[in-house]
Amino acid sequence: MTSKRILLICRKAPYGNALARETAEIALAAGAFDQELAIAFIGDGVWQLLDQQDSADIQQKNHQKLLSAFELYGISESYAESAALAERNIDHSRLSLAAKPVNQQQLADLFEQADILLTV
Amino acid sequence: MRFSLMILGAPYSSQSVATALRFTQAAIDAGHSFHRVFFYHDGVNSGNALITPPQDENNIPQQWQSLADKHGIDLVVCIASALKRGVLDKKEAERYEQTNHNLNNGFTISGLGQLVDASIESDRLITFGP
């Protein structure tokens, strides 16, 4: 199997819809198939990164727990859109995943460098 | 160019499914080819053989089948998304001791590996929906 650089773009908030969870499952699958994978959290997707998530009251699985499996699957490259964090007043110190903050130009460069963009 | 698609929208709920069909036809008309359409999230409902649209609406499953048939496109329904939404083939129905199965002809049930494979084998992977 040839290897390509895949950039997975996560745009969805962690709860209210199954998409964030199902996107994370794509990441884990790509990790299991030994693909070079980077993940960019943009727009509402940055909510996924918040630390101390507690989803018990809404009877949903904890999304932060799922993201914490990334490292186990060899996924270490992740980015968070700086503007999206700022718009939502999320300080970088509140993130659970070591996602690197990137500005719009850096995001554009990441899109450019990837062979495949996988957007959810 | 060789395309694959990921469909997230449910048929008859999300416009994205009809748009994906029109995109596929337009790209084929322009000389491009398709490797796979991967149905994920609510998109797996396109594989439900019991879909019975009114006569004055498009038959979405049939449109996928006919495109796939004519142009050799692989139609794959994600197993994890499909099982919990009640789309099962015969094998899965037997495995989970269900009395019925409802995966349409021309669709296959498989894992997320098929999406990863599609991204490797294609020049572009385009998401439609939800």
mmCIF file of C-alpha atoms in Angstrom:
data_model
loop_
_atom_site.group_PDB
_atom_site.id
_atom_site.type_symbol
_atom_site.label_atom_id
_atom_site.label_comp_id
_atom_site.label_asym_id
_atom_site.label_seq_id
_atom_site.Cartn_x
_atom_site.Cartn_y
_atom_site.Cartn_z
ATOM 1 C CA MET A 1 0.000 0.000 0.000
ATOM 2 C CA THR A 2 1.398 3.374 -0.945
ATOM 3 C CA SER A 3 1.324 6.020 1.722
ATOM 4 C CA LYS A 4 -0.156 9.468 1.355
ATOM 5 C CA ARG A 5 -0.284 12.400 3.665
ATOM 6 C CA ILE A 6 -3.876 12.742 4.815
ATOM 7 C CA LEU A 7 -5.177 15.855 6.544
ATOM 8 C CA LEU A 8 -8.379 15.187 8.459
ATOM 9 C CA ILE A 9 -10.352 18.385 8.965
ATOM 10 C CA CYS A 10 -12.716 18.382 11.945
ATOM 11 C CA ARG A 11 -15.342 21.123 11.894
ATOM 12 C CA LYS A 12 -17.979 19.756 14.251
ATOM 13 C CA ALA A 13 -18.609 20.334 17.957
ATOM 14 C CA PRO A 14 -18.148 17.198 20.106
ATOM 15 C CA TYR A 15 -21.777 16.789 21.224
ATOM 16 C CA GLY A 16 -25.212 17.294 19.685
ATOM 17 C CA ASN A 17 -24.357 15.205 16.644
ATOM 18 C CA ALA A 18 -22.471 11.945 16.101
ATOM 19 C CA LEU A 19 -20.207 13.480 13.458
ATOM 20 C CA ALA A 20 -17.351 14.500 15.754
ATOM 21 C CA ARG A 21 -17.214 11.006 17.189
ATOM 22 C CA GLU A 22 -17.391 9.383 13.771
ATOM 23 C CA THR A 23 -14.629 11.673 12.512
ATOM 24 C CA ALA A 24 -12.376 10.622 15.375
ATOM 25 C CA GLU A 25 -13.075 7.027 14.400
ATOM 26 C CA ILE A 26 -11.812 7.789 10.882
ATOM 27 C CA ALA A 27 -8.605 9.102 12.473
ATOM 28 C CA LEU A 28 -8.141 5.918 14.484
ATOM 29 C CA ALA A 29 -8.750 3.775 11.388
ATOM 30 C CA ALA A 30 -6.195 5.740 9.379
ATOM 31 C CA GLY A 31 -3.767 5.379 12.281
ATOM 32 C CA ALA A 32 -4.331 1.624 12.340
ATOM 33 C CA PHE A 33 -3.553 1.485 8.613
ATOM 34 C CA ASP A 34 -0.217 3.232 9.161
ATOM 35 C CA GLN A 35 -1.057 6.281 7.098
ATOM 36 C CA GLU A 36 0.661 9.603 7.618
ATOM 37 C CA LEU A 37 -2.151 11.532 9.226
ATOM 38 C CA ALA A 38 -2.505 15.037 10.572
ATOM 39 C CA ILE A 39 -5.655 16.472 12.101
ATOM 40 C CA ALA A 40 -6.831 20.066 11.951
ATOM 41 C CA PHE A 41 -9.592 21.284 14.260
ATOM 42 C CA ILE A 42 -11.269 24.306 12.748
ATOM 43 C CA GLY A 43 -14.419 26.323 13.468
ATOM 44 C CA ASP A 44 -16.677 24.603 16.024
ATOM 45 C CA GLY A 45 -14.310 21.619 15.820
ATOM 46 C CA VAL A 46 -12.042 23.302 18.378
ATOM 47 C CA TRP A 47 -14.667 22.571 21.069
ATOM 48 C CA GLN A 48 -13.603 18.930 20.774
ATOM 49 C CA LEU A 49 -10.253 19.835 22.262
ATOM 50 C CA LEU A 50 -11.531 21.224 25.572
ATOM 51 C CA ASP A 51 -10.180 19.636 28.704
ATOM 52 C CA GLN A 52 -12.365 18.305 31.555
ATOM 53 C CA GLN A 53 -15.303 17.260 29.400
ATOM 54 C CA ASP A 54 -18.048 15.553 31.355
ATOM 55 C CA SER A 55 -20.801 14.047 29.230
ATOM 56 C CA ALA A 56 -22.382 11.856 31.911
ATOM 57 C CA ASP A 57 -25.516 13.997 32.260
ATOM 58 C CA ILE A 58 -26.350 13.728 28.553
ATOM 59 C CA GLN A 59 -25.633 9.985 28.552
ATOM 60 C CA GLN A 60 -23.109 10.231 25.750
ATOM 61 C CA LYS A 61 -19.628 8.753 25.565
ATOM 62 C CA ASN A 62 -16.872 11.141 26.556
ATOM 63 C CA HIS A 63 -15.299 12.635 23.446
ATOM 64 C CA GLN A 64 -12.115 13.684 25.194
ATOM 65 C CA LYS A 65 -11.516 10.062 26.131
ATOM 66 C CA LEU A 66 -11.745 9.074 22.473
ATOM 67 C CA LEU A 67 -9.282 11.786 21.449
ATOM 68 C CA SER A 68 -6.885 10.612 24.146
ATOM 69 C CA ALA A 69 -6.540 7.347 22.193
ATOM 70 C CA PHE A 70 -4.910 9.209 19.292
ATOM 71 C CA GLU A 71 -1.429 8.885 20.701
ATOM 72 C CA LEU A 72 -1.862 5.154 21.125
ATOM 73 C CA TYR A 73 -2.611 4.950 17.389
ATOM 74 C CA GLY A 74 0.479 6.940 16.470
ATOM 75 C CA ILE A 75 -1.431 10.133 15.693
ATOM 76 C CA SER A 76 0.643 12.925 17.130
ATOM 77 C CA GLU A 77 0.235 15.756 14.652
ATOM 78 C CA SER A 78 -2.748 17.946 15.405
ATOM 79 C CA TYR A 79 -3.565 21.601 14.844
ATOM 80 C CA ALA A 80 -6.130 24.045 16.165
ATOM 81 C CA GLU A 81 -7.290 27.116 14.292
ATOM 82 C CA SER A 82 -6.152 30.112 16.369
ATOM 83 C CA ALA A 83 -8.946 32.391 15.164
ATOM 84 C CA ALA A 84 -11.572 29.783 16.075
ATOM 85 C CA LEU A 85 -10.111 29.469 19.584
ATOM 86 C CA ALA A 86 -10.054 33.249 19.997
ATOM 87 C CA GLU A 87 -13.633 33.684 18.713
ATOM 88 C CA ARG A 88 -14.827 31.184 21.318
ATOM 89 C CA ASN A 89 -12.667 32.626 24.058
ATOM 90 C CA ILE A 90 -10.871 29.309 24.554
ATOM 91 C CA ASP A 91 -7.421 29.712 26.016
ATOM 92 C CA HIS A 92 -4.825 27.305 24.711
ATOM 93 C CA SER A 93 -4.111 26.138 28.260
ATOM 94 C CA ARG A 94 -7.645 24.619 28.390
ATOM 95 C CA LEU A 95 -6.969 22.138 25.593
ATOM 96 C CA SER A 96 -6.622 18.455 26.404
ATOM 97 C CA LEU A 97 -4.781 17.505 23.239
ATOM 98 C CA ALA A 98 -1.398 19.035 22.423
ATOM 99 C CA ALA A 99 -2.794 20.701 19.296
ATOM 100 C CA LYS A 100 -0.574 23.331 17.751
ATOM 101 C CA PRO A 101 -2.334 26.665 17.198
ATOM 102 C CA VAL A 102 -2.150 27.784 13.563
ATOM 103 C CA ASN A 103 -3.196 30.961 11.787
ATOM 104 C CA GLN A 104 -5.075 31.082 8.478
ATOM 105 C CA GLN A 105 -1.891 31.157 6.388
ATOM 106 C CA GLN A 106 -0.439 28.154 8.212
ATOM 107 C CA LEU A 107 -3.734 26.310 7.714
ATOM 108 C CA ALA A 108 -3.610 27.069 4.005
ATOM 109 C CA ASP A 109 -0.053 25.696 3.918
ATOM 110 C CA LEU A 110 -1.210 22.500 5.674
ATOM 111 C CA PHE A 111 -3.968 22.074 3.077
ATOM 112 C CA GLU A 112 -1.379 22.573 0.361
ATOM 113 C CA GLN A 113 1.049 20.002 1.819
ATOM 114 C CA ALA A 114 -1.536 17.237 2.158
ATOM 115 C CA ASP A 115 -2.130 14.725 -0.637
ATOM 116 C CA ILE A 116 -5.677 14.163 0.540
ATOM 117 C CA LEU A 117 -8.040 16.404 2.486
ATOM 118 C CA LEU A 118 -10.685 14.510 4.364
ATOM 119 C CA THR A 119 -13.299 16.957 5.603
ATOM 120 C CA VAL A 120 -16.105 16.356 8.075
ATOM 121 C CA MET B 1 -8.807 12.696 -12.254
ATOM 122 C CA ARG B 2 -9.868 9.809 -10.050
ATOM 123 C CA PHE B 3 -12.385 10.711 -7.354
ATOM 124 C CA SER B 4 -13.848 9.034 -4.315
ATOM 125 C CA LEU B 5 -16.742 10.405 -2.303
ATOM 126 C CA MET B 6 -17.755 10.257 1.309
ATOM 127 C CA ILE B 7 -21.509 10.725 1.757
ATOM 128 C CA LEU B 8 -22.659 11.823 5.222
ATOM 129 C CA GLY B 9 -26.200 13.014 4.475
ATOM 130 C CA ALA B 10 -29.321 10.865 4.683
ATOM 131 C CA PRO B 11 -31.320 10.412 1.483
ATOM 132 C CA TYR B 12 -34.543 12.455 1.342
ATOM 133 C CA SER B 13 -33.411 14.501 4.362
ATOM 134 C CA SER B 14 -30.236 16.115 3.119
ATOM 135 C CA GLN B 15 -29.853 17.781 -0.265
ATOM 136 C CA SER B 16 -26.212 16.604 -0.192
ATOM 137 C CA VAL B 17 -27.099 13.148 -1.512
ATOM 138 C CA ALA B 18 -28.789 14.500 -4.634
ATOM 139 C CA THR B 19 -25.900 16.956 -5.080
ATOM 140 C CA ALA B 20 -23.396 14.105 -4.828
ATOM 141 C CA LEU B 21 -25.268 12.177 -7.508
ATOM 142 C CA ARG B 22 -25.286 15.185 -9.819
ATOM 143 C CA PHE B 23 -21.612 15.863 -9.117
ATOM 144 C CA THR B 24 -20.743 12.257 -9.973
ATOM 145 C CA GLN B 25 -22.635 12.399 -13.261
ATOM 146 C CA ALA B 26 -21.118 15.768 -14.179
ATOM 147 C CA ALA B 27 -17.576 14.626 -13.412
ATOM 148 C CA ILE B 28 -18.045 11.442 -15.443
ATOM 149 C CA ASP B 29 -19.405 13.517 -18.338
ATOM 150 C CA ALA B 30 -16.268 15.673 -18.080
ATOM 151 C CA GLY B 31 -14.061 12.576 -18.435
ATOM 152 C CA HIS B 32 -13.185 11.860 -14.805
ATOM 153 C CA SER B 33 -13.459 8.500 -13.087
ATOM 154 C CA PHE B 34 -14.623 7.262 -9.679
ATOM 155 C CA HIS B 35 -13.060 4.690 -7.428
ATOM 156 C CA ARG B 36 -15.477 4.420 -4.537
ATOM 157 C CA VAL B 37 -18.447 6.041 -2.840
ATOM 158 C CA PHE B 38 -18.200 5.526 0.902
ATOM 159 C CA PHE B 39 -21.453 5.966 2.833
ATOM 160 C CA TYR B 40 -20.822 7.040 6.417
ATOM 161 C CA HIS B 41 -22.854 8.494 9.300
ATOM 162 C CA ASP B 42 -26.499 9.022 8.170
ATOM 163 C CA GLY B 43 -25.336 8.413 4.590
ATOM 164 C CA VAL B 44 -25.617 4.654 5.157
ATOM 165 C CA ASN B 45 -29.383 4.945 4.769
ATOM 166 C CA SER B 46 -28.876 5.211 1.003
ATOM 167 C CA GLY B 47 -28.135 1.473 1.143
ATOM 168 C CA ASN B 48 -31.544 0.597 2.599
ATOM 169 C CA ALA B 49 -33.404 -1.588 0.081
ATOM 170 C CA LEU B 50 -36.757 -0.756 1.680
ATOM 171 C CA ILE B 51 -36.613 2.886 0.640
ATOM 172 C CA THR B 52 -39.860 3.535 -1.215
ATOM 173 C CA PRO B 53 -39.953 7.063 -2.615
ATOM 174 C CA PRO B 54 -43.130 8.621 -4.002
ATOM 175 C CA GLN B 55 -43.342 8.436 -7.772
ATOM 176 C CA ASP B 56 -42.728 12.119 -8.344
ATOM 177 C CA GLU B 57 -39.386 12.034 -6.468
ATOM 178 C CA ASN B 58 -36.014 10.660 -7.526
ATOM 179 C CA ASN B 59 -35.233 7.093 -6.592
ATOM 180 C CA ILE B 60 -31.890 7.740 -4.901
ATOM 181 C CA PRO B 61 -30.792 4.141 -4.260
ATOM 182 C CA GLN B 62 -31.619 3.274 -7.862
ATOM 183 C CA GLN B 63 -29.639 6.272 -9.121
ATOM 184 C CA TRP B 64 -26.559 5.105 -7.184
ATOM 185 C CA GLN B 65 -26.984 1.553 -8.434
ATOM 186 C CA SER B 66 -27.265 2.633 -12.021
ATOM 187 C CA LEU B 67 -24.242 4.994 -11.842
ATOM 188 C CA ALA B 68 -22.167 2.341 -10.093
ATOM 189 C CA ASP B 69 -23.196 -0.315 -12.542
ATOM 190 C CA LYS B 70 -22.473 1.752 -15.625
ATOM 191 C CA HIS B 71 -19.138 3.154 -14.461
ATOM 192 C CA GLY B 72 -17.724 0.448 -12.187
ATOM 193 C CA ILE B 73 -17.979 2.450 -8.963
ATOM 194 C CA ASP B 74 -17.650 0.632 -5.652
ATOM 195 C CA LEU B 75 -20.557 1.472 -3.284
ATOM 196 C CA VAL B 76 -19.504 0.794 0.298
ATOM 197 C CA VAL B 77 -21.640 1.272 3.395
ATOM 198 C CA CYS B 78 -19.686 1.657 6.645
ATOM 199 C CA ILE B 79 -20.381 -1.281 8.917
ATOM 200 C CA ALA B 80 -20.198 0.598 12.230
ATOM 201 C CA SER B 81 -22.531 3.361 11.014
ATOM 202 C CA ALA B 82 -24.861 0.937 9.246
ATOM 203 C CA LEU B 83 -25.482 -1.603 12.008
ATOM 204 C CA LYS B 84 -26.610 0.975 14.529
ATOM 205 C CA ARG B 85 -28.890 2.576 11.942
ATOM 206 C CA GLY B 86 -30.489 -0.711 10.988
ATOM 207 C CA VAL B 87 -28.893 -1.343 7.595
ATOM 208 C CA LEU B 88 -27.706 -4.961 7.502
ATOM 209 C CA ASP B 89 -26.720 -7.448 4.841
ATOM 210 C CA LYS B 90 -27.543 -11.138 5.125
ATOM 211 C CA LYS B 91 -24.264 -12.020 6.801
ATOM 212 C CA GLU B 92 -24.540 -9.333 9.491
ATOM 213 C CA ALA B 93 -28.206 -10.168 10.083
ATOM 214 C CA GLU B 94 -27.222 -13.763 10.766
ATOM 215 C CA ARG B 95 -24.299 -12.730 12.950
ATOM 216 C CA TYR B 96 -26.554 -10.568 15.154
ATOM 217 C CA GLU B 97 -29.494 -12.992 14.985
ATOM 218 C CA GLN B 98 -31.800 -10.544 13.256
ATOM 219 C CA THR B 99 -34.671 -12.007 11.274
ATOM 220 C CA ASN B 100 -34.394 -9.572 8.347
ATOM 221 C CA HIS B 101 -31.741 -7.931 6.237
ATOM 222 C CA ASN B 102 -32.135 -4.910 4.013
ATOM 223 C CA LEU B 103 -28.913 -3.958 2.227
ATOM 224 C CA ASN B 104 -29.704 -3.061 -1.355
ATOM 225 C CA ASN B 105 -28.144 -4.821 -4.347
ATOM 226 C CA GLY B 106 -24.981 -3.178 -5.568
ATOM 227 C CA PHE B 107 -23.926 -2.002 -2.090
ATOM 228 C CA THR B 108 -21.452 -3.788 0.154
ATOM 229 C CA ILE B 109 -20.904 -3.451 3.901
ATOM 230 C CA SER B 110 -17.330 -2.955 4.981
ATOM 231 C CA GLY B 111 -15.112 -1.105 7.442
ATOM 232 C CA LEU B 112 -13.445 2.286 7.650
ATOM 233 C CA GLY B 113 -10.377 0.740 6.055
ATOM 234 C CA GLN B 114 -12.241 1.134 2.765
ATOM 235 C CA LEU B 115 -12.361 4.888 3.316
ATOM 236 C CA VAL B 116 -8.648 4.984 4.081
ATOM 237 C CA ASP B 117 -8.036 2.869 0.967
ATOM 238 C CA ALA B 118 -10.210 5.240 -1.076
ATOM 239 C CA SER B 119 -8.117 8.191 0.026
ATOM 240 C CA ILE B 120 -4.945 6.372 -1.004
ATOM 241 C CA GLU B 121 -6.274 5.197 -4.359
ATOM 242 C CA SER B 122 -7.918 8.483 -5.397
ATOM 243 C CA ASP B 123 -6.654 11.921 -6.366
ATOM 244 C CA ARG B 124 -9.439 13.647 -4.448
ATOM 245 C CA LEU B 125 -11.841 12.574 -1.745
ATOM 246 C CA ILE B 126 -14.911 14.785 -1.588
ATOM 247 C CA THR B 127 -17.322 14.980 1.327
ATOM 248 C CA PHE B 128 -21.041 15.557 0.804
ATOM 249 C CA GLY B 129 -23.264 16.408 3.715
ATOM 250 C CA PRO B 130 -24.611 15.974 6.227
#
